[in-house]
């Protein structure tokens, strides 16, 4: 079973591409030195423009893709412009430098006993699940028998991002709030219709998306014995466990409530541990 | 001692209240967890390059901290209301400090309490159970994010001195540094009251109480409404506090040590704090921006010192301790 073992480094990377792939959504590819460890799906990196004093802090982005090419690592990120930080990033051009800290955090669990991997993504939350899918395929010797189904939702068809890396690589089910493509309604409603067909002991559900989606997913999964992990998003200052800013309330199996750090004890949590969800 | 330059050595060692630090760069409490996080996570981080680390503050008992959001970025700064989530003194003495042993740098244990007695009790336990595992007790009487305790002791000279006195008595000779709140009527009078208890040093300054508003929701951004502001935005104010306190101490013939902090982000910032009267400096928010900032700041300090020496030919310019308190006021 693989969760995390990677050693993060602080490095300077070069932007290879920063493309608007959907309105307000960008895919950025960064060229990294060879020693940058292969991230585990669900891990993230902290990104900042070196020398720029505003915005002050780095921003966290989950890994969307990673590959080795000519002794270099190519790291793909998929992001939506939501504030000052992401607005700055959207203006980065080819060959710009960015500071990268990572890979950070604990990723998704990929047990070799899994037979059905169900990915549930809302909007740009598709990014880490895309990388998870890629890793299931790349580690084919361990995961030959895994059937992968992806449930992907967005507000409207134009905002369905990352589809090019899903189509043909898994059984794909799509929903849009406005019905412009696929099922009309929430992605979790789409999942609900199929949920009974997944064997409870060999199915793992992996989710990432807005808090409303995580909440609905929790309501669906809690009455079952299906395993479910979700990747969370929080405001972060450091990204490596020092500032305690990105806390999330959790309750363990003994009923003990505590705050845990999204950056270092997460961003991936068992959905049943999350107290507020 | 550092790199050779035209036959002269850069000497970054400083004396802090009788302790030698290999260099004047310390990491501020709350910005480096319990001293194990970053070095453990990021291999490039090397604690043995630091003058010291102040660990995340503790109360007597473990604490959960504040609800979220706990953080918000501002122009040139960071607003936080973490609320001193911490492991408590038992875990500090029995788990955290033994983990850092043998220590690669000076360890400051930062403590907080809701009463004078709590501060003294924490100190007593540390001294009794972990005497060999740390160097300094840093007394936080300036956290703006607590419902009770913290800053209430740091805004009045009398109660500040009472806490400092109680800790000093319990510390049995371990150096005591008191971390002061900056947003007070007269920081010098509080600093003097603390210094007169015999406390070995002052940490100047903690964060400035502040807030941010989400205009669309007409609600504060932080769950606790208010927080503490840190980062480059507060540097000029923190510098003033260090300058005023050093001046007041001098006037009263007190040689209490000062650790200067508040938005230091460059070698130049660091040297400005030393010149203003600090004996060492501490990095906070910049650690979040770049966990290797201390390396960058140390080399930038050395470069400025070498440049200065090249101009003046004065060997004291290559010894960082001689930069302290050299400011001439107009």
PDB file of N, CA, C and O in Angstrom, chain A residues 200-262:
ATOM      1  N   UNK A 200     -19.156  -3.585  -1.891  1.00  0.00           N
ATOM      2  CA  UNK A 200     -18.728  -2.712  -0.791  1.00  0.00           C
ATOM      3  C   UNK A 200     -17.304  -3.005  -0.312  1.00  0.00           C
ATOM      4  O   UNK A 200     -16.626  -2.116   0.180  1.00  0.00           O
ATOM      5  N   UNK A 201     -16.846  -4.250  -0.456  1.00  0.00           N
ATOM      6  CA  UNK A 201     -15.541  -4.569   0.132  1.00  0.00           C
ATOM      7  C   UNK A 201     -14.354  -4.304  -0.786  1.00  0.00           C
ATOM      8  O   UNK A 201     -13.223  -4.217  -0.317  1.00  0.00           O
ATOM      9  N   UNK A 202     -14.590  -4.157  -2.082  1.00  0.00           N
ATOM     10  CA  UNK A 202     -13.430  -3.968  -2.964  1.00  0.00           C
ATOM     11  C   UNK A 202     -13.488  -2.648  -3.735  1.00  0.00           C
ATOM     12  O   UNK A 202     -12.695  -2.421  -4.636  1.00  0.00           O
ATOM     13  N   UNK A 203     -14.429  -1.781  -3.340  1.00  0.00           N
ATOM     14  CA  UNK A 203     -14.565  -0.499  -4.040  1.00  0.00           C
ATOM     15  C   UNK A 203     -13.985   0.637  -3.194  1.00  0.00           C
ATOM     16  O   UNK A 203     -14.226   0.704  -1.992  1.00  0.00           O
ATOM     17  N   UNK A 204     -13.220   1.467  -3.832  1.00  0.00           N
ATOM     18  CA  UNK A 204     -12.724   2.683  -3.179  1.00  0.00           C
ATOM     19  C   UNK A 204     -13.247   3.883  -3.952  1.00  0.00           C
ATOM     20  O   UNK A 204     -13.141   3.931  -5.180  1.00  0.00           O
ATOM     21  N   UNK A 205     -13.800   4.834  -3.197  1.00  0.00           N
ATOM     22  CA  UNK A 205     -14.270   6.069  -3.829  1.00  0.00           C
ATOM     23  C   UNK A 205     -13.269   7.170  -3.498  1.00  0.00           C
ATOM     24  O   UNK A 205     -12.838   7.311  -2.350  1.00  0.00           O
ATOM     25  N   UNK A 206     -12.889   7.923  -4.520  1.00  0.00           N
ATOM     26  CA  UNK A 206     -11.938   9.019  -4.341  1.00  0.00           C
ATOM     27  C   UNK A 206     -12.614  10.305  -4.816  1.00  0.00           C
ATOM     28  O   UNK A 206     -13.089  10.368  -5.954  1.00  0.00           O
ATOM     29  N   UNK A 207     -12.687  11.321  -3.957  1.00  0.00           N
ATOM     30  CA  UNK A 207     -13.416  12.528  -4.332  1.00  0.00           C
ATOM     31  C   UNK A 207     -12.591  13.794  -4.192  1.00  0.00           C
ATOM     32  O   UNK A 207     -11.689  13.887  -3.352  1.00  0.00           O
ATOM     33  N   UNK A 208     -12.907  14.770  -5.031  1.00  0.00           N
ATOM     34  CA  UNK A 208     -12.330  16.110  -4.882  1.00  0.00           C
ATOM     35  C   UNK A 208     -13.260  17.090  -5.570  1.00  0.00           C
ATOM     36  O   UNK A 208     -13.667  16.878  -6.717  1.00  0.00           O
ATOM     37  N   UNK A 209     -13.606  18.160  -4.871  1.00  0.00           N
ATOM     38  CA  UNK A 209     -14.510  19.140  -5.460  1.00  0.00           C
ATOM     39  C   UNK A 209     -14.943  20.152  -4.422  1.00  0.00           C
ATOM     40  O   UNK A 209     -14.395  20.187  -3.313  1.00  0.00           O
ATOM     41  N   UNK A 210     -15.918  20.989  -4.754  1.00  0.00           N
ATOM     42  CA  UNK A 210     -16.374  22.015  -3.815  1.00  0.00           C
ATOM     43  C   UNK A 210     -16.972  21.393  -2.545  1.00  0.00           C
ATOM     44  O   UNK A 210     -17.376  20.219  -2.557  1.00  0.00           O
ATOM     45  N   UNK A 211     -17.048  22.180  -1.470  1.00  0.00           N
ATOM     46  CA  UNK A 211     -17.471  21.634  -0.177  1.00  0.00           C
ATOM     47  C   UNK A 211     -18.880  21.038  -0.247  1.00  0.00           C
ATOM     48  O   UNK A 211     -19.167  20.046   0.421  1.00  0.00           O
ATOM     49  N   UNK A 212     -19.768  21.622  -1.071  1.00  0.00           N
ATOM     50  CA  UNK A 212     -21.117  21.069  -1.222  1.00  0.00           C
ATOM     51  C   UNK A 212     -21.086  19.650  -1.775  1.00  0.00           C
ATOM     52  O   UNK A 212     -21.828  18.772  -1.328  1.00  0.00           O
ATOM     53  N   UNK A 213     -20.187  19.420  -2.724  1.00  0.00           N
ATOM     54  CA  UNK A 213     -20.060  18.093  -3.310  1.00  0.00           C
ATOM     55  C   UNK A 213     -19.526  17.089  -2.282  1.00  0.00           C
ATOM     56  O   UNK A 213     -20.007  15.954  -2.190  1.00  0.00           O
ATOM     57  N   UNK A 214     -18.533  17.518  -1.501  1.00  0.00           N
ATOM     58  CA  UNK A 214     -17.944  16.643  -0.487  1.00  0.00           C
ATOM     59  C   UNK A 214     -19.027  16.268   0.547  1.00  0.00           C
ATOM     60  O   UNK A 214     -19.123  15.124   0.990  1.00  0.00           O
ATOM     61  N   UNK A 215     -19.844  17.243   0.889  1.00  0.00           N
ATOM     62  CA  UNK A 215     -20.925  17.019   1.850  1.00  0.00           C
ATOM     63  C   UNK A 215     -21.920  15.986   1.313  1.00  0.00           C
ATOM     64  O   UNK A 215     -22.302  15.045   2.019  1.00  0.00           O
ATOM     65  N   UNK A 216     -22.338  16.143   0.065  1.00  0.00           N
ATOM     66  CA  UNK A 216     -23.274  15.180  -0.532  1.00  0.00           C
ATOM     67  C   UNK A 216     -22.647  13.788  -0.614  1.00  0.00           C
ATOM     68  O   UNK A 216     -23.320  12.782  -0.370  1.00  0.00           O
ATOM     69  N   UNK A 217     -21.379  13.764  -0.962  1.00  0.00           N
ATOM     70  CA  UNK A 217     -20.670  12.485  -1.070  1.00  0.00           C
ATOM     71  C   UNK A 217     -20.665  11.788   0.290  1.00  0.00           C
ATOM     72  O   UNK A 217     -20.895  10.581   0.393  1.00  0.00           O
ATOM     73  N   UNK A 218     -20.443  12.574   1.325  1.00  0.00           N
ATOM     74  CA  UNK A 218     -20.418  12.035   2.676  1.00  0.00           C
ATOM     75  C   UNK A 218     -21.776  11.424   3.033  1.00  0.00           C
ATOM     76  O   UNK A 218     -21.849  10.332   3.598  1.00  0.00           O
ATOM     77  N   UNK A 219     -22.851  12.139   2.690  1.00  0.00           N
ATOM     78  CA  UNK A 219     -24.198  11.623   2.988  1.00  0.00           C
ATOM     79  C   UNK A 219     -24.464  10.314   2.251  1.00  0.00           C
ATOM     80  O   UNK A 219     -25.116   9.417   2.780  1.00  0.00           O
ATOM     81  N   UNK A 220     -23.947  10.197   1.035  1.00  0.00           N
ATOM     82  CA  UNK A 220     -24.140   8.971   0.261  1.00  0.00           C
ATOM     83  C   UNK A 220     -23.361   7.803   0.849  1.00  0.00           C
ATOM     84  O   UNK A 220     -23.853   6.682   0.926  1.00  0.00           O
ATOM     85  N   UNK A 221     -22.143   8.096   1.264  1.00  0.00           N
ATOM     86  CA  UNK A 221     -21.212   7.022   1.596  1.00  0.00           C
ATOM     87  C   UNK A 221     -21.367   6.529   3.029  1.00  0.00           C
ATOM     88  O   UNK A 221     -21.224   5.345   3.306  1.00  0.00           O
ATOM     89  N   UNK A 222     -21.703   7.462   3.938  1.00  0.00           N
ATOM     90  CA  UNK A 222     -21.726   7.093   5.367  1.00  0.00           C
ATOM     91  C   UNK A 222     -22.613   5.891   5.694  1.00  0.00           C
ATOM     92  O   UNK A 222     -22.219   5.058   6.516  1.00  0.00           O
ATOM     93  N   UNK A 223     -23.815   5.770   5.100  1.00  0.00           N
ATOM     94  CA  UNK A 223     -24.636   4.603   5.443  1.00  0.00           C
ATOM     95  C   UNK A 223     -24.076   3.293   4.879  1.00  0.00           C
ATOM     96  O   UNK A 223     -24.563   2.217   5.243  1.00  0.00           O
ATOM     97  N   UNK A 224     -23.097   3.348   4.000  1.00  0.00           N
ATOM     98  CA  UNK A 224     -22.550   2.135   3.391  1.00  0.00           C
ATOM     99  C   UNK A 224     -21.241   1.767   4.065  1.00  0.00           C
ATOM    100  O   UNK A 224     -20.789   2.469   4.973  1.00  0.00           O
ATOM    101  N   UNK A 225     -20.622   0.678   3.626  1.00  0.00           N
ATOM    102  CA  UNK A 225     -19.282   0.392   4.147  1.00  0.00           C
ATOM    103  C   UNK A 225     -18.228   0.630   3.064  1.00  0.00           C
ATOM    104  O   UNK A 225     -17.110   0.129   3.142  1.00  0.00           O
ATOM    105  N   UNK A 226     -18.586   1.399   2.050  1.00  0.00           N
ATOM    106  CA  UNK A 226     -17.626   1.728   0.993  1.00  0.00           C
ATOM    107  C   UNK A 226     -16.516   2.604   1.555  1.00  0.00           C
ATOM    108  O   UNK A 226     -16.770   3.510   2.345  1.00  0.00           O
ATOM    109  N   UNK A 227     -15.293   2.330   1.135  1.00  0.00           N
ATOM    110  CA  UNK A 227     -14.180   3.187   1.544  1.00  0.00           C
ATOM    111  C   UNK A 227     -14.205   4.457   0.701  1.00  0.00           C
ATOM    112  O   UNK A 227     -14.475   4.409  -0.498  1.00  0.00           O
ATOM    113  N   UNK A 228     -13.953   5.591   1.338  1.00  0.00           N
ATOM    114  CA  UNK A 228     -14.005   6.842   0.578  1.00  0.00           C
ATOM    115  C   UNK A 228     -12.985   7.837   1.112  1.00  0.00           C
ATOM    116  O   UNK A 228     -12.953   8.133   2.302  1.00  0.00           O
ATOM    117  N   UNK A 229     -12.151   8.313   0.234  1.00  0.00           N
ATOM    118  CA  UNK A 229     -11.163   9.340   0.586  1.00  0.00           C
ATOM    119  C   UNK A 229     -11.433  10.589  -0.234  1.00  0.00           C
ATOM    120  O   UNK A 229     -11.754  10.501  -1.424  1.00  0.00           O
ATOM    121  N   UNK A 230     -11.289  11.748   0.418  1.00  0.00           N
ATOM    122  CA  UNK A 230     -11.479  13.002  -0.319  1.00  0.00           C
ATOM    123  C   UNK A 230     -10.269  13.907  -0.114  1.00  0.00           C
ATOM    124  O   UNK A 230      -9.613  13.869   0.922  1.00  0.00           O
ATOM    125  N   UNK A 231      -9.990  14.713  -1.124  1.00  0.00           N
ATOM    126  CA  UNK A 231      -8.908  15.681  -1.033  1.00  0.00           C
ATOM    127  C   UNK A 231      -9.518  17.043  -0.735  1.00  0.00           C
ATOM    128  O   UNK A 231     -10.435  17.484  -1.424  1.00  0.00           O
ATOM    129  N   UNK A 232      -9.026  17.699   0.322  1.00  0.00           N
ATOM    130  CA  UNK A 232      -9.598  18.975   0.765  1.00  0.00           C
ATOM    131  C   UNK A 232      -8.746  20.155   0.343  1.00  0.00           C
ATOM    132  O   UNK A 232      -7.560  20.028   0.047  1.00  0.00           O
ATOM    133  N   UNK A 233      -9.397  21.308   0.379  1.00  0.00           N
ATOM    134  CA  UNK A 233      -8.719  22.559   0.052  1.00  0.00           C
ATOM    135  C   UNK A 233      -8.838  23.468   1.269  1.00  0.00           C
ATOM    136  O   UNK A 233      -9.888  23.510   1.888  1.00  0.00           O
ATOM    137  N   UNK A 234      -7.771  24.159   1.653  1.00  0.00           N
ATOM    138  CA  UNK A 234      -7.834  25.143   2.739  1.00  0.00           C
ATOM    139  C   UNK A 234      -6.851  26.265   2.432  1.00  0.00           C
ATOM    140  O   UNK A 234      -5.931  26.079   1.650  1.00  0.00           O
ATOM    141  N   UNK A 235      -7.082  27.426   3.049  1.00  0.00           N
ATOM    142  CA  UNK A 235      -6.082  28.482   2.974  1.00  0.00           C
ATOM    143  C   UNK A 235      -4.834  28.007   3.702  1.00  0.00           C
ATOM    144  O   UNK A 235      -4.941  27.491   4.808  1.00  0.00           O
ATOM    145  N   UNK A 236      -3.677  28.189   3.069  1.00  0.00           N
ATOM    146  CA  UNK A 236      -2.424  27.741   3.679  1.00  0.00           C
ATOM    147  C   UNK A 236      -1.415  28.875   3.666  1.00  0.00           C
ATOM    148  O   UNK A 236      -1.422  29.690   2.754  1.00  0.00           O
ATOM    149  N   UNK A 237      -0.566  28.887   4.685  1.00  0.00           N
ATOM    150  CA  UNK A 237       0.553  29.826   4.633  1.00  0.00           C
ATOM    151  C   UNK A 237       1.818  29.084   4.240  1.00  0.00           C
ATOM    152  O   UNK A 237       2.474  29.420   3.268  1.00  0.00           O
ATOM    153  N   UNK A 238       2.153  28.004   4.996  1.00  0.00           N
ATOM    154  CA  UNK A 238       3.449  27.367   4.731  1.00  0.00           C
ATOM    155  C   UNK A 238       3.344  26.149   3.812  1.00  0.00           C
ATOM    156  O   UNK A 238       4.187  25.943   2.969  1.00  0.00           O
ATOM    157  N   UNK A 239       2.347  25.300   4.013  1.00  0.00           N
ATOM    158  CA  UNK A 239       2.216  24.091   3.202  1.00  0.00           C
ATOM    159  C   UNK A 239       2.978  22.902   3.746  1.00  0.00           C
ATOM    160  O   UNK A 239       2.873  21.812   3.203  1.00  0.00           O
ATOM    161  N   UNK A 240       3.771  23.082   4.822  1.00  0.00           N
ATOM    162  CA  UNK A 240       4.564  21.954   5.316  1.00  0.00           C
ATOM    163  C   UNK A 240       4.361  21.668   6.803  1.00  0.00           C
ATOM    164  O   UNK A 240       5.194  21.043   7.444  1.00  0.00           O
ATOM    165  N   UNK A 241       3.246  22.146   7.346  1.00  0.00           N
ATOM    166  CA  UNK A 241       2.892  21.709   8.696  1.00  0.00           C
ATOM    167  C   UNK A 241       3.325  22.614   9.822  1.00  0.00           C
ATOM    168  O   UNK A 241       3.105  22.313  10.987  1.00  0.00           O
ATOM    169  N   UNK A 242       3.939  23.756   9.504  1.00  0.00           N
ATOM    170  CA  UNK A 242       4.502  24.586  10.561  1.00  0.00           C
ATOM    171  C   UNK A 242       3.527  25.618  11.114  1.00  0.00           C
ATOM    172  O   UNK A 242       3.575  25.941  12.291  1.00  0.00           O
ATOM    173  N   UNK A 243       2.630  26.149  10.293  1.00  0.00           N
ATOM    174  CA  UNK A 243       1.863  27.317  10.748  1.00  0.00           C
ATOM    175  C   UNK A 243       0.538  26.959  11.402  1.00  0.00           C
ATOM    176  O   UNK A 243      -0.043  27.778  12.104  1.00  0.00           O
ATOM    177  N   UNK A 244       0.037  25.759  11.192  1.00  0.00           N
ATOM    178  CA  UNK A 244      -1.236  25.290  11.764  1.00  0.00           C
ATOM    179  C   UNK A 244      -2.431  26.110  11.269  1.00  0.00           C
ATOM    180  O   UNK A 244      -3.475  26.165  11.919  1.00  0.00           O
ATOM    181  N   UNK A 245      -2.271  26.758  10.135  1.00  0.00           N
ATOM    182  CA  UNK A 245      -3.349  27.601   9.610  1.00  0.00           C
ATOM    183  C   UNK A 245      -4.450  26.815   8.924  1.00  0.00           C
ATOM    184  O   UNK A 245      -5.613  27.198   8.969  1.00  0.00           O
ATOM    185  N   UNK A 246      -4.096  25.709   8.282  1.00  0.00           N
ATOM    186  CA  UNK A 246      -5.041  25.004   7.407  1.00  0.00           C
ATOM    187  C   UNK A 246      -5.744  23.874   8.131  1.00  0.00           C
ATOM    188  O   UNK A 246      -5.908  22.790   7.609  1.00  0.00           O
ATOM    189  N   UNK A 247      -6.178  24.132   9.361  1.00  0.00           N
ATOM    190  CA  UNK A 247      -6.724  23.058  10.183  1.00  0.00           C
ATOM    191  C   UNK A 247      -8.109  22.632   9.710  1.00  0.00           C
ATOM    192  O   UNK A 247      -8.869  23.433   9.177  1.00  0.00           O
ATOM    193  N   UNK A 248      -8.412  21.353   9.928  1.00  0.00           N
ATOM    194  CA  UNK A 248      -9.756  20.838   9.659  1.00  0.00           C
ATOM    195  C   UNK A 248     -10.127  19.966  10.854  1.00  0.00           C
ATOM    196  O   UNK A 248      -9.280  19.276  11.425  1.00  0.00           O
ATOM    197  N   UNK A 249     -11.412  20.071  11.256  1.00  0.00           N
ATOM    198  CA  UNK A 249     -11.837  19.316  12.435  1.00  0.00           C
ATOM    199  C   UNK A 249     -12.109  17.871  12.048  1.00  0.00           C
ATOM    200  O   UNK A 249     -12.843  17.606  11.101  1.00  0.00           O
ATOM    201  N   UNK A 250     -11.501  16.953  12.784  1.00  0.00           N
ATOM    202  CA  UNK A 250     -11.696  15.528  12.485  1.00  0.00           C
ATOM    203  C   UNK A 250     -12.114  14.780  13.752  1.00  0.00           C
ATOM    204  O   UNK A 250     -11.837  15.229  14.859  1.00  0.00           O
ATOM    205  N   UNK A 251     -12.795  13.669  13.556  1.00  0.00           N
ATOM    206  CA  UNK A 251     -13.168  12.794  14.664  1.00  0.00           C
ATOM    207  C   UNK A 251     -12.665  11.396  14.327  1.00  0.00           C
ATOM    208  O   UNK A 251     -12.997  10.870  13.266  1.00  0.00           O
ATOM    209  N   UNK A 252     -11.865  10.820  15.212  1.00  0.00           N
ATOM    210  CA  UNK A 252     -11.315   9.498  14.894  1.00  0.00           C
ATOM    211  C   UNK A 252     -12.293   8.387  15.287  1.00  0.00           C
ATOM    212  O   UNK A 252     -13.393   8.662  15.787  1.00  0.00           O
ATOM    213  N   UNK A 253     -11.911   7.142  15.064  1.00  0.00           N
ATOM    214  CA  UNK A 253     -12.831   6.019  15.284  1.00  0.00           C
ATOM    215  C   UNK A 253     -13.218   5.886  16.759  1.00  0.00           C
ATOM    216  O   UNK A 253     -14.240   5.301  17.089  1.00  0.00           O
ATOM    217  N   UNK A 254     -12.402   6.442  17.661  1.00  0.00           N
ATOM    218  CA  UNK A 254     -12.742   6.407  19.086  1.00  0.00           C
ATOM    219  C   UNK A 254     -13.634   7.593  19.493  1.00  0.00           C
ATOM    220  O   UNK A 254     -13.956   7.762  20.657  1.00  0.00           O
ATOM    221  N   UNK A 255     -13.972   8.440  18.501  1.00  0.00           N
ATOM    222  CA  UNK A 255     -14.828   9.583  18.801  1.00  0.00           C
ATOM    223  C   UNK A 255     -14.074  10.800  19.318  1.00  0.00           C
ATOM    224  O   UNK A 255     -14.673  11.753  19.802  1.00  0.00           O
ATOM    225  N   UNK A 256     -12.741  10.774  19.235  1.00  0.00           N
ATOM    226  CA  UNK A 256     -11.948  11.906  19.704  1.00  0.00           C
ATOM    227  C   UNK A 256     -11.868  12.967  18.607  1.00  0.00           C
ATOM    228  O   UNK A 256     -11.485  12.674  17.474  1.00  0.00           O
ATOM    229  N   UNK A 257     -12.269  14.194  18.968  1.00  0.00           N
ATOM    230  CA  UNK A 257     -12.266  15.293  18.004  1.00  0.00           C
ATOM    231  C   UNK A 257     -10.981  16.088  18.116  1.00  0.00           C
ATOM    232  O   UNK A 257     -10.487  16.336  19.217  1.00  0.00           O
ATOM    233  N   UNK A 258     -10.445  16.460  16.970  1.00  0.00           N
ATOM    234  CA  UNK A 258      -9.190  17.197  16.965  1.00  0.00           C
ATOM    235  C   UNK A 258      -9.086  18.009  15.691  1.00  0.00           C
ATOM    236  O   UNK A 258      -9.799  17.753  14.726  1.00  0.00           O
ATOM    237  N   UNK A 259      -8.195  18.990  15.694  1.00  0.00           N
ATOM    238  CA  UNK A 259      -7.863  19.670  14.446  1.00  0.00           C
ATOM    239  C   UNK A 259      -6.674  18.983  13.815  1.00  0.00           C
ATOM    240  O   UNK A 259      -5.707  18.639  14.501  1.00  0.00           O
ATOM    241  N   UNK A 260      -6.752  18.768  12.517  1.00  0.00           N
ATOM    242  CA  UNK A 260      -5.591  18.228  11.813  1.00  0.00           C
ATOM    243  C   UNK A 260      -5.258  19.142  10.651  1.00  0.00           C
ATOM    244  O   UNK A 260      -6.088  19.884  10.159  1.00  0.00           O
ATOM    245  N   UNK A 261      -3.991  19.074  10.221  1.00  0.00           N
ATOM    246  CA  UNK A 261      -3.504  20.005   9.197  1.00  0.00           C
ATOM    247  C   UNK A 261      -3.758  19.435   7.802  1.00  0.00           C
ATOM    248  O   UNK A 261      -3.306  18.339   7.491  1.00  0.00           O
ATOM    249  N   UNK A 262      -4.474  20.221   6.993  1.00  0.00           N
ATOM    250  CA  UNK A 262      -4.768  19.782   5.626  1.00  0.00           C
ATOM    251  C   UNK A 262      -3.464  19.583   4.856  1.00  0.00           C
ATOM    252  O   UNK A 262      -3.328  18.653   4.068  1.00  0.00           O
TER     253      UNK A 262
END
